[in-house]
Amino acid sequence: MTNYGEYLRSIRQQRGLTLREVEAQAGVSNAYLSQLENGKVKQPSPSNLYKLAELYNVTYEDLMERVGYPVPKAAQEPRPEKPMAHNRLGKLSSDEEEELIDYLSFIRNRKKR
């Protein structure tokens, strides 16, 4: 594979999934997925890469590395299947995930004062 887009397309096709099926199962829009697969997204969202890694059953670190994000050594160590918070919250939409991240940042900043 010459780029991450071809890799993502290849995995999706190996799994027998259409863009719309991935959208429904991972919560990532099919338009965005198409742009990813065609290499039109310069820096894909880590949260979307996480969702795709889960659906495609590949490691999140592998996708992050293929896209060009630095992967710390600690990320390469074995870890539980899913973080506890993820298990308790269930599946979130992209908007809900972003809102949750913003709220957590707000809480952290408030505690620093």
PDB file of C-alpha atoms in Angstrom:
ATOM      1  CA  MET A   1       0.000   0.000   0.000  1.00  0.00           C
ATOM      2  CA  THR A   2       1.313   3.414  -0.827  1.00  0.00           C
ATOM      3  CA  ASN A   3      -0.868   5.417   1.536  1.00  0.00           C
ATOM      4  CA  TYR A   4      -3.239   5.100   4.450  1.00  0.00           C
ATOM      5  CA  GLY A   5      -6.295   5.683   2.227  1.00  0.00           C
ATOM      6  CA  GLU A   6      -5.596   2.608   0.143  1.00  0.00           C
ATOM      7  CA  TYR A   7      -5.028   0.631   3.342  1.00  0.00           C
ATOM      8  CA  LEU A   8      -8.377   1.752   4.803  1.00  0.00           C
ATOM      9  CA  ARG A   9     -10.202   0.911   1.559  1.00  0.00           C
ATOM     10  CA  SER A  10      -8.541  -2.492   1.404  1.00  0.00           C
ATOM     11  CA  ILE A  11      -9.557  -3.356   4.991  1.00  0.00           C
ATOM     12  CA  ARG A  12     -13.137  -2.181   4.411  1.00  0.00           C
ATOM     13  CA  GLN A  13     -13.417  -4.232   1.234  1.00  0.00           C
ATOM     14  CA  GLN A  14     -11.873  -7.307   2.896  1.00  0.00           C
ATOM     15  CA  ARG A  15     -14.569  -7.037   5.552  1.00  0.00           C
ATOM     16  CA  GLY A  16     -17.214  -6.817   2.808  1.00  0.00           C
ATOM     17  CA  LEU A  17     -18.472  -3.431   4.003  1.00  0.00           C
ATOM     18  CA  THR A  18     -19.796  -0.499   1.992  1.00  0.00           C
ATOM     19  CA  LEU A  19     -19.106   3.106   2.968  1.00  0.00           C
ATOM     20  CA  ARG A  20     -22.697   3.428   4.167  1.00  0.00           C
ATOM     21  CA  GLU A  21     -22.397   0.299   6.318  1.00  0.00           C
ATOM     22  CA  VAL A  22     -19.238   1.670   7.932  1.00  0.00           C
ATOM     23  CA  GLU A  23     -21.052   4.966   8.524  1.00  0.00           C
ATOM     24  CA  ALA A  24     -23.910   3.156  10.268  1.00  0.00           C
ATOM     25  CA  GLN A  25     -21.671   0.935  12.387  1.00  0.00           C
ATOM     26  CA  ALA A  26     -18.836   3.342  13.269  1.00  0.00           C
ATOM     27  CA  GLY A  27     -20.642   6.675  13.260  1.00  0.00           C
ATOM     28  CA  VAL A  28     -18.268   8.227  10.703  1.00  0.00           C
ATOM     29  CA  SER A  29     -19.925   9.878   7.691  1.00  0.00           C
ATOM     30  CA  ASN A  30     -19.547   8.088   4.358  1.00  0.00           C
ATOM     31  CA  ALA A  31     -18.433  11.352   2.706  1.00  0.00           C
ATOM     32  CA  TYR A  32     -15.573  11.660   5.213  1.00  0.00           C
ATOM     33  CA  LEU A  33     -14.706   7.972   4.729  1.00  0.00           C
ATOM     34  CA  SER A  34     -14.554   8.482   0.973  1.00  0.00           C
ATOM     35  CA  GLN A  35     -12.231  11.453   1.443  1.00  0.00           C
ATOM     36  CA  LEU A  36     -10.045   9.377   3.782  1.00  0.00           C
ATOM     37  CA  GLU A  37      -9.808   6.512   1.313  1.00  0.00           C
ATOM     38  CA  ASN A  38      -8.926   8.905  -1.509  1.00  0.00           C
ATOM     39  CA  GLY A  39      -6.193  10.609   0.531  1.00  0.00           C
ATOM     40  CA  LYS A  40      -7.965  13.967   0.597  1.00  0.00           C
ATOM     41  CA  VAL A  41      -7.838  14.335   4.385  1.00  0.00           C
ATOM     42  CA  LYS A  42      -4.385  15.542   5.424  1.00  0.00           C
ATOM     43  CA  GLN A  43      -4.745  14.844   9.141  1.00  0.00           C
ATOM     44  CA  PRO A  44      -7.586  12.453  10.002  1.00  0.00           C
ATOM     45  CA  SER A  45      -9.254  12.816  13.382  1.00  0.00           C
ATOM     46  CA  PRO A  46      -7.795  10.428  15.985  1.00  0.00           C
ATOM     47  CA  SER A  47     -11.299   9.803  17.332  1.00  0.00           C
ATOM     48  CA  ASN A  48     -12.500   8.684  13.891  1.00  0.00           C
ATOM     49  CA  LEU A  49      -9.408   6.504  13.460  1.00  0.00           C
ATOM     50  CA  TYR A  50     -10.226   4.879  16.799  1.00  0.00           C
ATOM     51  CA  LYS A  51     -13.764   4.097  15.645  1.00  0.00           C
ATOM     52  CA  LEU A  52     -12.482   2.610  12.388  1.00  0.00           C
ATOM     53  CA  ALA A  53      -9.834   0.549  14.195  1.00  0.00           C
ATOM     54  CA  GLU A  54     -12.537  -0.914  16.443  1.00  0.00           C
ATOM     55  CA  LEU A  55     -14.839  -1.737  13.528  1.00  0.00           C
ATOM     56  CA  TYR A  56     -12.088  -3.112  11.273  1.00  0.00           C
ATOM     57  CA  ASN A  57     -10.512  -5.038  14.162  1.00  0.00           C
ATOM     58  CA  VAL A  58      -7.052  -3.518  13.655  1.00  0.00           C
ATOM     59  CA  THR A  59      -4.954  -1.725  16.232  1.00  0.00           C
ATOM     60  CA  TYR A  60      -5.552   1.954  16.799  1.00  0.00           C
ATOM     61  CA  GLU A  61      -1.798   2.483  17.049  1.00  0.00           C
ATOM     62  CA  ASP A  62      -1.274   0.953  13.587  1.00  0.00           C
ATOM     63  CA  LEU A  63      -3.785   3.338  12.005  1.00  0.00           C
ATOM     64  CA  MET A  64      -2.308   6.311  13.856  1.00  0.00           C
ATOM     65  CA  GLU A  65       1.182   5.371  12.697  1.00  0.00           C
ATOM     66  CA  ARG A  66       0.120   4.847   9.067  1.00  0.00           C
ATOM     67  CA  VAL A  67      -1.474   8.303   9.026  1.00  0.00           C
ATOM     68  CA  GLY A  68       1.683   9.866  10.431  1.00  0.00           C
ATOM     69  CA  TYR A  69       0.836  10.496  14.070  1.00  0.00           C
ATOM     70  CA  PRO A  70       3.641   9.726  16.530  1.00  0.00           C
ATOM     71  CA  VAL A  71       2.853   6.657  18.598  1.00  0.00           C
ATOM     72  CA  PRO A  72       4.417   6.650  22.089  1.00  0.00           C
ATOM     73  CA  LYS A  73       6.137   3.502  23.337  1.00  0.00           C
ATOM     74  CA  ALA A  74       3.544   3.091  26.114  1.00  0.00           C
ATOM     75  CA  ALA A  75       0.835   2.749  23.460  1.00  0.00           C
ATOM     76  CA  GLN A  76       2.592  -0.346  22.152  1.00  0.00           C
ATOM     77  CA  GLU A  77       2.265  -2.172  25.481  1.00  0.00           C
ATOM     78  CA  PRO A  78      -0.659  -4.560  25.976  1.00  0.00           C
ATOM     79  CA  ARG A  79      -3.758  -2.909  27.415  1.00  0.00           C
ATOM     80  CA  PRO A  80      -7.339  -3.879  28.181  1.00  0.00           C
ATOM     81  CA  GLU A  81      -9.643  -4.410  25.203  1.00  0.00           C
ATOM     82  CA  LYS A  82     -11.567  -1.195  25.835  1.00  0.00           C
ATOM     83  CA  PRO A  83     -11.087   1.564  28.381  1.00  0.00           C
ATOM     84  CA  MET A  84     -13.510   1.434  31.316  1.00  0.00           C
ATOM     85  CA  ALA A  85     -15.094   4.767  30.361  1.00  0.00           C
ATOM     86  CA  HIS A  86     -15.752   3.482  26.849  1.00  0.00           C
ATOM     87  CA  ASN A  87     -17.495   0.404  28.242  1.00  0.00           C
ATOM     88  CA  ARG A  88     -19.658   2.505  30.550  1.00  0.00           C
ATOM     89  CA  LEU A  89     -20.603   5.122  27.948  1.00  0.00           C
ATOM     90  CA  GLY A  90     -21.347   2.798  25.059  1.00  0.00           C
ATOM     91  CA  LYS A  91     -21.276   3.980  21.461  1.00  0.00           C
ATOM     92  CA  LEU A  92     -21.108   7.760  21.012  1.00  0.00           C
ATOM     93  CA  SER A  93     -21.639   9.779  17.861  1.00  0.00           C
ATOM     94  CA  SER A  94     -18.768  11.996  16.660  1.00  0.00           C
ATOM     95  CA  ASP A  95     -20.611  15.059  17.958  1.00  0.00           C
ATOM     96  CA  GLU A  96     -21.205  13.482  21.368  1.00  0.00           C
ATOM     97  CA  GLU A  97     -17.565  12.441  21.576  1.00  0.00           C
ATOM     98  CA  GLU A  98     -16.345  15.961  20.752  1.00  0.00           C
ATOM     99  CA  GLU A  99     -18.766  17.450  23.288  1.00  0.00           C
ATOM    100  CA  LEU A 100     -17.531  15.034  25.947  1.00  0.00           C
ATOM    101  CA  ILE A 101     -13.899  15.928  25.225  1.00  0.00           C
ATOM    102  CA  ASP A 102     -14.740  19.642  25.478  1.00  0.00           C
ATOM    103  CA  TYR A 103     -16.521  19.061  28.788  1.00  0.00           C
ATOM    104  CA  LEU A 104     -13.600  17.070  30.211  1.00  0.00           C
ATOM    105  CA  SER A 105     -11.221  19.876  29.197  1.00  0.00           C
ATOM    106  CA  PHE A 106     -13.507  22.349  30.958  1.00  0.00           C
ATOM    107  CA  ILE A 107     -13.451  20.257  34.148  1.00  0.00           C
ATOM    108  CA  ARG A 108      -9.657  19.904  34.068  1.00  0.00           C
ATOM    109  CA  ASN A 109      -9.161  23.634  33.528  1.00  0.00           C
ATOM    110  CA  ARG A 110     -11.597  24.462  36.323  1.00  0.00           C
ATOM    111  CA  LYS A 111      -9.667  22.258  38.770  1.00  0.00           C
ATOM    112  CA  LYS A 112      -6.361  23.990  37.895  1.00  0.00           C
ATOM    113  CA  ARG A 113      -7.636  27.352  39.170  1.00  0.00           C
TER     114      ARG A 113
END
